[in-house]
Amino acid sequence: ARDLGAAHGFFSVECQACLGLGKIFMAEGKVEEGVEMLRHSFTTASFNENDDATYEMPVLRFFVDALLDTKALEEVTPLVPRYRELTKVDAGGELGFEALHSVLVTARLHEALGRPQEAAREVRALLVVTLRDQASIQLFRAQCCEVLGHAVRQLRILDSESGDQDLLTEVALVWKSLSV
């Protein structure tokens, strides 16, 4: 599909094929190949036939995670604000999984750049939004719990031994309210 899309100028096909290959490579532990496929997917996302950001947001979801995982901070730093911007537009002001995930990657970026206070501020914003928008949360409770689980696993500020214990308690309380 990738070759077919590239040969005939169907950038959306090429973008989706590279996204799929990147996700597969990452899952198999072939990080370098995975990041390269995700990078190519991101590059072709902006050339899609619709000339809009339809393909950019789903690619960024996986690409920014991969770049943060590999500590490619220089490359990921400008992409995180773009991802946040796209998730707000896509959600139409309503809470959604992508919007929550974009807050999480913003917190991860702040932490990776040595700004734990900013990371904690993003986590608290995530909790406030989650508690404020309980009606929307009912529609995707499992995904919200997934994002909070990723936050606990990926952020040092939420480490059970060395992290911010007050913040960890706040996360646990929100998680509990979601599981009721």
mmCIF file with all atom_site columns, C-alpha atoms in Angstrom:
data_model
loop_
_atom_site.group_PDB
_atom_site.id
_atom_site.type_symbol
_atom_site.label_atom_id
_atom_site.label_alt_id
_atom_site.label_comp_id
_atom_site.label_asym_id
_atom_site.label_entity_id
_atom_site.label_seq_id
_atom_site.pdbx_PDB_ins_code
_atom_site.Cartn_x
_atom_site.Cartn_y
_atom_site.Cartn_z
_atom_site.occupancy
_atom_site.B_iso_or_equiv
_atom_site.pdbx_formal_charge
_atom_site.auth_seq_id
_atom_site.auth_comp_id
_atom_site.auth_asym_id
_atom_site.auth_atom_id
_atom_site.pdbx_PDB_model_num
ATOM 1   C CA . ALA A 1 1   ? 0.000   0.000  0.000  1.00 0.00 ? 1   ALA A CA 1
ATOM 2   C CA . ARG A 1 2   ? 2.877   2.335  0.830  1.00 0.00 ? 2   ARG A CA 1
ATOM 3   C CA . ASP A 1 3   ? 4.525   1.846  -2.565 1.00 0.00 ? 3   ASP A CA 1
ATOM 4   C CA . LEU A 1 4   ? 1.209   2.138  -4.385 1.00 0.00 ? 4   LEU A CA 1
ATOM 5   C CA . GLY A 1 5   ? 0.358   5.366  -2.604 1.00 0.00 ? 5   GLY A CA 1
ATOM 6   C CA . ALA A 1 6   ? 3.818   6.828  -3.245 1.00 0.00 ? 6   ALA A CA 1
ATOM 7   C CA . ALA A 1 7   ? 3.857   5.803  -6.907 1.00 0.00 ? 7   ALA A CA 1
ATOM 8   C CA . HIS A 1 8   ? 0.461   7.309  -7.704 1.00 0.00 ? 8   HIS A CA 1
ATOM 9   C CA . GLY A 1 9   ? 0.406   10.334 -5.427 1.00 0.00 ? 9   GLY A CA 1
ATOM 10  C CA . PHE A 1 10  ? -2.196  8.960  -3.025 1.00 0.00 ? 10  PHE A CA 1
ATOM 11  C CA . PHE A 1 11  ? -0.607  10.474 0.022  1.00 0.00 ? 11  PHE A CA 1
ATOM 12  C CA . SER A 1 12  ? -3.420  9.405  2.351  1.00 0.00 ? 12  SER A CA 1
ATOM 13  C CA . VAL A 1 13  ? -2.757  5.746  1.446  1.00 0.00 ? 13  VAL A CA 1
ATOM 14  C CA . GLU A 1 14  ? 0.973   6.202  1.914  1.00 0.00 ? 14  GLU A CA 1
ATOM 15  C CA . CYS A 1 15  ? 0.394   8.035  5.205  1.00 0.00 ? 15  CYS A CA 1
ATOM 16  C CA . GLN A 1 16  ? -1.866  5.308  6.600  1.00 0.00 ? 16  GLN A CA 1
ATOM 17  C CA . ALA A 1 17  ? 0.437   2.516  5.415  1.00 0.00 ? 17  ALA A CA 1
ATOM 18  C CA . CYS A 1 18  ? 3.457   4.136  7.067  1.00 0.00 ? 18  CYS A CA 1
ATOM 19  C CA . LEU A 1 19  ? 1.462   4.767  10.244 1.00 0.00 ? 19  LEU A CA 1
ATOM 20  C CA . GLY A 1 20  ? 0.494   1.103  10.393 1.00 0.00 ? 20  GLY A CA 1
ATOM 21  C CA . LEU A 1 21  ? 4.057   -0.055 9.720  1.00 0.00 ? 21  LEU A CA 1
ATOM 22  C CA . GLY A 1 22  ? 5.405   2.358  12.313 1.00 0.00 ? 22  GLY A CA 1
ATOM 23  C CA . LYS A 1 23  ? 3.012   1.060  14.955 1.00 0.00 ? 23  LYS A CA 1
ATOM 24  C CA . ILE A 1 24  ? 3.929   -2.546 14.099 1.00 0.00 ? 24  ILE A CA 1
ATOM 25  C CA . PHE A 1 25  ? 7.671   -1.846 14.247 1.00 0.00 ? 25  PHE A CA 1
ATOM 26  C CA . MET A 1 26  ? 7.293   -0.050 17.582 1.00 0.00 ? 26  MET A CA 1
ATOM 27  C CA . ALA A 1 27  ? 5.249   -2.930 19.031 1.00 0.00 ? 27  ALA A CA 1
ATOM 28  C CA . GLU A 1 28  ? 7.930   -5.384 17.870 1.00 0.00 ? 28  GLU A CA 1
ATOM 29  C CA . GLY A 1 29  ? 10.658  -3.327 19.537 1.00 0.00 ? 29  GLY A CA 1
ATOM 30  C CA . LYS A 1 30  ? 12.141  -2.142 16.238 1.00 0.00 ? 30  LYS A CA 1
ATOM 31  C CA . VAL A 1 31  ? 12.191  1.415  17.494 1.00 0.00 ? 31  VAL A CA 1
ATOM 32  C CA . GLU A 1 32  ? 14.465  2.989  14.878 1.00 0.00 ? 32  GLU A CA 1
ATOM 33  C CA . GLU A 1 33  ? 12.415  1.571  11.997 1.00 0.00 ? 33  GLU A CA 1
ATOM 34  C CA . GLY A 1 34  ? 9.184   2.482  13.778 1.00 0.00 ? 34  GLY A CA 1
ATOM 35  C CA . VAL A 1 35  ? 10.179  6.093  14.336 1.00 0.00 ? 35  VAL A CA 1
ATOM 36  C CA . GLU A 1 36  ? 11.309  6.386  10.711 1.00 0.00 ? 36  GLU A CA 1
ATOM 37  C CA . MET A 1 37  ? 7.958   5.059  9.431  1.00 0.00 ? 37  MET A CA 1
ATOM 38  C CA . LEU A 1 38  ? 6.049   7.380  11.771 1.00 0.00 ? 38  LEU A CA 1
ATOM 39  C CA . ARG A 1 39  ? 8.198   10.297 10.625 1.00 0.00 ? 39  ARG A CA 1
ATOM 40  C CA . HIS A 1 40  ? 7.416   9.449  6.988  1.00 0.00 ? 40  HIS A CA 1
ATOM 41  C CA . SER A 1 41  ? 3.728   9.102  7.833  1.00 0.00 ? 41  SER A CA 1
ATOM 42  C CA . PHE A 1 42  ? 3.754   12.538 9.453  1.00 0.00 ? 42  PHE A CA 1
ATOM 43  C CA . THR A 1 43  ? 5.497   14.048 6.431  1.00 0.00 ? 43  THR A CA 1
ATOM 44  C CA . THR A 1 44  ? 2.945   12.626 3.997  1.00 0.00 ? 44  THR A CA 1
ATOM 45  C CA . ALA A 1 45  ? -0.029  13.472 6.253  1.00 0.00 ? 45  ALA A CA 1
ATOM 46  C CA . SER A 1 46  ? 0.020   17.096 5.174  1.00 0.00 ? 46  SER A CA 1
ATOM 47  C CA . PHE A 1 47  ? -0.037  16.163 1.469  1.00 0.00 ? 47  PHE A CA 1
ATOM 48  C CA . ASN A 1 48  ? -3.310  14.233 1.569  1.00 0.00 ? 48  ASN A CA 1
ATOM 49  C CA . GLU A 1 49  ? -5.880  14.654 -1.161 1.00 0.00 ? 49  GLU A CA 1
ATOM 50  C CA . ASN A 1 50  ? -8.256  16.626 1.082  1.00 0.00 ? 50  ASN A CA 1
ATOM 51  C CA . ASP A 1 51  ? -5.637  19.262 1.892  1.00 0.00 ? 51  ASP A CA 1
ATOM 52  C CA . ASP A 1 52  ? -6.605  19.290 5.582  1.00 0.00 ? 52  ASP A CA 1
ATOM 53  C CA . ALA A 1 53  ? -5.340  17.933 8.910  1.00 0.00 ? 53  ALA A CA 1
ATOM 54  C CA . THR A 1 54  ? -7.473  14.749 8.818  1.00 0.00 ? 54  THR A CA 1
ATOM 55  C CA . TYR A 1 55  ? -4.442  12.474 8.855  1.00 0.00 ? 55  TYR A CA 1
ATOM 56  C CA . GLU A 1 56  ? -2.121  14.646 10.911 1.00 0.00 ? 56  GLU A CA 1
ATOM 57  C CA . MET A 1 57  ? -3.755  14.163 14.328 1.00 0.00 ? 57  MET A CA 1
ATOM 58  C CA . PRO A 1 58  ? -3.822  10.336 14.400 1.00 0.00 ? 58  PRO A CA 1
ATOM 59  C CA . VAL A 1 59  ? -0.224  10.245 13.176 1.00 0.00 ? 59  VAL A CA 1
ATOM 60  C CA . LEU A 1 60  ? 0.890   12.757 15.795 1.00 0.00 ? 60  LEU A CA 1
ATOM 61  C CA . ARG A 1 61  ? -0.712  10.670 18.527 1.00 0.00 ? 61  ARG A CA 1
ATOM 62  C CA . PHE A 1 62  ? 1.766   7.860  17.925 1.00 0.00 ? 62  PHE A CA 1
ATOM 63  C CA . PHE A 1 63  ? 4.665   9.934  16.590 1.00 0.00 ? 63  PHE A CA 1
ATOM 64  C CA . VAL A 1 64  ? 4.975   12.231 19.628 1.00 0.00 ? 64  VAL A CA 1
ATOM 65  C CA . ASP A 1 65  ? 4.827   9.231  21.972 1.00 0.00 ? 65  ASP A CA 1
ATOM 66  C CA . ALA A 1 66  ? 7.594   7.514  19.985 1.00 0.00 ? 66  ALA A CA 1
ATOM 67  C CA . LEU A 1 67  ? 9.747   10.643 19.982 1.00 0.00 ? 67  LEU A CA 1
ATOM 68  C CA . LEU A 1 68  ? 9.266   11.121 23.721 1.00 0.00 ? 68  LEU A CA 1
ATOM 69  C CA . ASP A 1 69  ? 10.086  7.459  24.330 1.00 0.00 ? 69  ASP A CA 1
ATOM 70  C CA . THR A 1 70  ? 13.324  7.831  22.352 1.00 0.00 ? 70  THR A CA 1
ATOM 71  C CA . LYS A 1 71  ? 14.172  11.184 23.982 1.00 0.00 ? 71  LYS A CA 1
ATOM 72  C CA . ALA A 1 72  ? 14.169  13.015 20.627 1.00 0.00 ? 72  ALA A CA 1
ATOM 73  C CA . LEU A 1 73  ? 13.317  16.242 22.422 1.00 0.00 ? 73  LEU A CA 1
ATOM 74  C CA . GLU A 1 74  ? 14.464  18.654 19.740 1.00 0.00 ? 74  GLU A CA 1
ATOM 75  C CA . GLU A 1 75  ? 12.199  17.008 17.182 1.00 0.00 ? 75  GLU A CA 1
ATOM 76  C CA . VAL A 1 76  ? 9.178   16.525 19.446 1.00 0.00 ? 76  VAL A CA 1
ATOM 77  C CA . THR A 1 77  ? 9.148   19.957 21.102 1.00 0.00 ? 77  THR A CA 1
ATOM 78  C CA . PRO A 1 78  ? 7.424   21.801 18.212 1.00 0.00 ? 78  PRO A CA 1
ATOM 79  C CA . LEU A 1 79  ? 5.073   18.884 17.512 1.00 0.00 ? 79  LEU A CA 1
ATOM 80  C CA . VAL A 1 80  ? 3.423   18.729 20.943 1.00 0.00 ? 80  VAL A CA 1
ATOM 81  C CA . PRO A 1 81  ? 1.792   22.188 20.689 1.00 0.00 ? 81  PRO A CA 1
ATOM 82  C CA . ARG A 1 82  ? 0.586   21.309 17.180 1.00 0.00 ? 82  ARG A CA 1
ATOM 83  C CA . TYR A 1 83  ? -0.976  18.104 18.512 1.00 0.00 ? 83  TYR A CA 1
ATOM 84  C CA . ARG A 1 84  ? -2.679  20.068 21.321 1.00 0.00 ? 84  ARG A CA 1
ATOM 85  C CA . GLU A 1 85  ? -4.032  22.542 18.770 1.00 0.00 ? 85  GLU A CA 1
ATOM 86  C CA . LEU A 1 86  ? -5.402  19.785 16.533 1.00 0.00 ? 86  LEU A CA 1
ATOM 87  C CA . THR A 1 87  ? -7.097  17.944 19.390 1.00 0.00 ? 87  THR A CA 1
ATOM 88  C CA . LYS A 1 88  ? -8.928  21.078 20.478 1.00 0.00 ? 88  LYS A CA 1
ATOM 89  C CA . VAL A 1 89  ? -10.201 21.691 16.962 1.00 0.00 ? 89  VAL A CA 1
ATOM 90  C CA . ASP A 1 90  ? -11.201 18.062 16.481 1.00 0.00 ? 90  ASP A CA 1
ATOM 91  C CA . ALA A 1 91  ? -12.968 17.814 19.819 1.00 0.00 ? 91  ALA A CA 1
ATOM 92  C CA . GLY A 1 92  ? -14.981 20.943 19.063 1.00 0.00 ? 92  GLY A CA 1
ATOM 93  C CA . GLY A 1 93  ? -14.450 22.098 22.624 1.00 0.00 ? 93  GLY A CA 1
ATOM 94  C CA . GLU A 1 94  ? -15.678 18.805 24.074 1.00 0.00 ? 94  GLU A CA 1
ATOM 95  C CA . LEU A 1 95  ? -13.550 16.426 26.034 1.00 0.00 ? 95  LEU A CA 1
ATOM 96  C CA . GLY A 1 96  ? -12.206 13.494 24.049 1.00 0.00 ? 96  GLY A CA 1
ATOM 97  C CA . PHE A 1 97  ? -9.512  10.843 24.237 1.00 0.00 ? 97  PHE A CA 1
ATOM 98  C CA . GLU A 1 98  ? -7.162  12.685 21.891 1.00 0.00 ? 98  GLU A CA 1
ATOM 99  C CA . ALA A 1 99  ? -7.521  15.894 23.929 1.00 0.00 ? 99  ALA A CA 1
ATOM 100 C CA . LEU A 1 100 ? -6.685  14.047 27.151 1.00 0.00 ? 100 LEU A CA 1
ATOM 101 C CA . HIS A 1 101 ? -3.754  12.305 25.483 1.00 0.00 ? 101 HIS A CA 1
ATOM 102 C CA . SER A 1 102 ? -2.407  15.628 24.207 1.00 0.00 ? 102 SER A CA 1
ATOM 103 C CA . VAL A 1 103 ? -2.363  16.958 27.786 1.00 0.00 ? 103 VAL A CA 1
ATOM 104 C CA . LEU A 1 104 ? -0.468  13.845 28.877 1.00 0.00 ? 104 LEU A CA 1
ATOM 105 C CA . VAL A 1 105 ? 2.208   14.229 26.175 1.00 0.00 ? 105 VAL A CA 1
ATOM 106 C CA . THR A 1 106 ? 2.533   17.905 27.099 1.00 0.00 ? 106 THR A CA 1
ATOM 107 C CA . ALA A 1 107 ? 3.228   16.835 30.689 1.00 0.00 ? 107 ALA A CA 1
ATOM 108 C CA . ARG A 1 108 ? 5.730   14.244 29.448 1.00 0.00 ? 108 ARG A CA 1
ATOM 109 C CA . LEU A 1 109 ? 7.514   16.879 27.381 1.00 0.00 ? 109 LEU A CA 1
ATOM 110 C CA . HIS A 1 110 ? 7.720   19.303 30.323 1.00 0.00 ? 110 HIS A CA 1
ATOM 111 C CA . GLU A 1 111 ? 9.131   16.556 32.503 1.00 0.00 ? 111 GLU A CA 1
ATOM 112 C CA . ALA A 1 112 ? 11.663  15.499 29.851 1.00 0.00 ? 112 ALA A CA 1
ATOM 113 C CA . LEU A 1 113 ? 12.783  19.128 29.543 1.00 0.00 ? 113 LEU A CA 1
ATOM 114 C CA . GLY A 1 114 ? 13.368  19.275 33.318 1.00 0.00 ? 114 GLY A CA 1
ATOM 115 C CA . ARG A 1 115 ? 10.254  21.263 34.179 1.00 0.00 ? 115 ARG A CA 1
ATOM 116 C CA . PRO A 1 116 ? 8.441   19.105 36.761 1.00 0.00 ? 116 PRO A CA 1
ATOM 117 C CA . GLN A 1 117 ? 6.252   21.963 38.025 1.00 0.00 ? 117 GLN A CA 1
ATOM 118 C CA . GLU A 1 118 ? 4.844   22.501 34.515 1.00 0.00 ? 118 GLU A CA 1
ATOM 119 C CA . ALA A 1 119 ? 4.349   18.749 34.146 1.00 0.00 ? 119 ALA A CA 1
ATOM 120 C CA . ALA A 1 120 ? 2.423   18.655 37.423 1.00 0.00 ? 120 ALA A CA 1
ATOM 121 C CA . ARG A 1 121 ? 0.328   21.627 36.277 1.00 0.00 ? 121 ARG A CA 1
ATOM 122 C CA . GLU A 1 122 ? -0.647  19.687 33.127 1.00 0.00 ? 122 GLU A CA 1
ATOM 123 C CA . VAL A 1 123 ? -1.582  16.605 35.150 1.00 0.00 ? 123 VAL A CA 1
ATOM 124 C CA . ARG A 1 124 ? -3.750  18.736 37.436 1.00 0.00 ? 124 ARG A CA 1
ATOM 125 C CA . ALA A 1 125 ? -5.387  20.302 34.363 1.00 0.00 ? 125 ALA A CA 1
ATOM 126 C CA . LEU A 1 126 ? -6.101  16.790 33.104 1.00 0.00 ? 126 LEU A CA 1
ATOM 127 C CA . LEU A 1 127 ? -7.750  15.928 36.416 1.00 0.00 ? 127 LEU A CA 1
ATOM 128 C CA . VAL A 1 128 ? -9.803  19.136 36.516 1.00 0.00 ? 128 VAL A CA 1
ATOM 129 C CA . VAL A 1 129 ? -11.086 18.601 32.977 1.00 0.00 ? 129 VAL A CA 1
ATOM 130 C CA . THR A 1 130 ? -11.921 14.990 33.772 1.00 0.00 ? 130 THR A CA 1
ATOM 131 C CA . LEU A 1 131 ? -13.870 15.906 36.894 1.00 0.00 ? 131 LEU A CA 1
ATOM 132 C CA . ARG A 1 132 ? -15.572 18.910 35.285 1.00 0.00 ? 132 ARG A CA 1
ATOM 133 C CA . ASP A 1 133 ? -16.842 17.028 32.264 1.00 0.00 ? 133 ASP A CA 1
ATOM 134 C CA . GLN A 1 134 ? -18.358 13.918 33.869 1.00 0.00 ? 134 GLN A CA 1
ATOM 135 C CA . ALA A 1 135 ? -21.101 13.688 31.225 1.00 0.00 ? 135 ALA A CA 1
ATOM 136 C CA . SER A 1 136 ? -18.558 13.298 28.417 1.00 0.00 ? 136 SER A CA 1
ATOM 137 C CA . ILE A 1 137 ? -16.450 10.956 30.524 1.00 0.00 ? 137 ILE A CA 1
ATOM 138 C CA . GLN A 1 138 ? -19.315 8.473  30.706 1.00 0.00 ? 138 GLN A CA 1
ATOM 139 C CA . LEU A 1 139 ? -18.974 7.968  26.951 1.00 0.00 ? 139 LEU A CA 1
ATOM 140 C CA . PHE A 1 140 ? -15.315 6.979  27.077 1.00 0.00 ? 140 PHE A CA 1
ATOM 141 C CA . ARG A 1 141 ? -14.523 6.089  30.665 1.00 0.00 ? 141 ARG A CA 1
ATOM 142 C CA . ALA A 1 142 ? -12.154 3.256  29.702 1.00 0.00 ? 142 ALA A CA 1
ATOM 143 C CA . GLN A 1 143 ? -10.054 5.530  27.493 1.00 0.00 ? 143 GLN A CA 1
ATOM 144 C CA . CYS A 1 144 ? -9.855  8.129  30.254 1.00 0.00 ? 144 CYS A CA 1
ATOM 145 C CA . CYS A 1 145 ? -8.618  5.472  32.662 1.00 0.00 ? 145 CYS A CA 1
ATOM 146 C CA . GLU A 1 146 ? -6.131  4.410  29.987 1.00 0.00 ? 146 GLU A CA 1
ATOM 147 C CA . VAL A 1 147 ? -4.719  7.948  29.753 1.00 0.00 ? 147 VAL A CA 1
ATOM 148 C CA . LEU A 1 148 ? -4.448  8.194  33.551 1.00 0.00 ? 148 LEU A CA 1
ATOM 149 C CA . GLY A 1 149 ? -2.743  4.794  33.617 1.00 0.00 ? 149 GLY A CA 1
ATOM 150 C CA . HIS A 1 150 ? -0.229  5.972  31.027 1.00 0.00 ? 150 HIS A CA 1
ATOM 151 C CA . ALA A 1 151 ? 0.393   9.092  33.109 1.00 0.00 ? 151 ALA A CA 1
ATOM 152 C CA . VAL A 1 152 ? 1.176   7.012  36.196 1.00 0.00 ? 152 VAL A CA 1
ATOM 153 C CA . ARG A 1 153 ? 3.502   4.720  34.223 1.00 0.00 ? 153 ARG A CA 1
ATOM 154 C CA . GLN A 1 154 ? 5.250   7.398  32.161 1.00 0.00 ? 154 GLN A CA 1
ATOM 155 C CA . LEU A 1 155 ? 5.712   10.370 34.477 1.00 0.00 ? 155 LEU A CA 1
ATOM 156 C CA . ARG A 1 156 ? 8.376   10.375 37.172 1.00 0.00 ? 156 ARG A CA 1
ATOM 157 C CA . ILE A 1 157 ? 6.359   12.976 39.090 1.00 0.00 ? 157 ILE A CA 1
ATOM 158 C CA . LEU A 1 158 ? 3.756   10.223 39.618 1.00 0.00 ? 158 LEU A CA 1
ATOM 159 C CA . ASP A 1 159 ? 6.227   7.565  40.742 1.00 0.00 ? 159 ASP A CA 1
ATOM 160 C CA . SER A 1 160 ? 4.848   5.897  43.874 1.00 0.00 ? 160 SER A CA 1
ATOM 161 C CA . GLU A 1 161 ? 8.190   6.135  45.718 1.00 0.00 ? 161 GLU A CA 1
ATOM 162 C CA . SER A 1 162 ? 9.866   9.336  44.553 1.00 0.00 ? 162 SER A CA 1
ATOM 163 C CA . GLY A 1 163 ? 7.061   11.329 42.941 1.00 0.00 ? 163 GLY A CA 1
ATOM 164 C CA . ASP A 1 164 ? 4.670   13.996 44.159 1.00 0.00 ? 164 ASP A CA 1
ATOM 165 C CA . GLN A 1 165 ? 2.559   12.013 46.610 1.00 0.00 ? 165 GLN A CA 1
ATOM 166 C CA . ASP A 1 166 ? -0.199  14.628 46.796 1.00 0.00 ? 166 ASP A CA 1
ATOM 167 C CA . LEU A 1 167 ? -0.551  14.636 43.010 1.00 0.00 ? 167 LEU A CA 1
ATOM 168 C CA . LEU A 1 168 ? -0.500  10.841 42.924 1.00 0.00 ? 168 LEU A CA 1
ATOM 169 C CA . THR A 1 169 ? -3.317  10.808 45.507 1.00 0.00 ? 169 THR A CA 1
ATOM 170 C CA . GLU A 1 170 ? -5.333  13.234 43.359 1.00 0.00 ? 170 GLU A CA 1
ATOM 171 C CA . VAL A 1 171 ? -4.882  10.953 40.329 1.00 0.00 ? 171 VAL A CA 1
ATOM 172 C CA . ALA A 1 172 ? -5.941  7.934  42.381 1.00 0.00 ? 172 ALA A CA 1
ATOM 173 C CA . LEU A 1 173 ? -9.106  9.705  43.560 1.00 0.00 ? 173 LEU A CA 1
ATOM 174 C CA . VAL A 1 174 ? -10.100 10.662 40.023 1.00 0.00 ? 174 VAL A CA 1
ATOM 175 C CA . TRP A 1 175 ? -9.334  7.136  38.810 1.00 0.00 ? 175 TRP A CA 1
ATOM 176 C CA . LYS A 1 176 ? -11.548 5.760  41.581 1.00 0.00 ? 176 LYS A CA 1
ATOM 177 C CA . SER A 1 177 ? -14.385 8.124  40.658 1.00 0.00 ? 177 SER A CA 1
ATOM 178 C CA . LEU A 1 178 ? -14.194 6.849  37.083 1.00 0.00 ? 178 LEU A CA 1
ATOM 179 C CA . SER A 1 179 ? -14.348 3.205  38.087 1.00 0.00 ? 179 SER A CA 1
ATOM 180 C CA . VAL A 1 180 ? -17.567 3.579  40.080 1.00 0.00 ? 180 VAL A CA 1
#
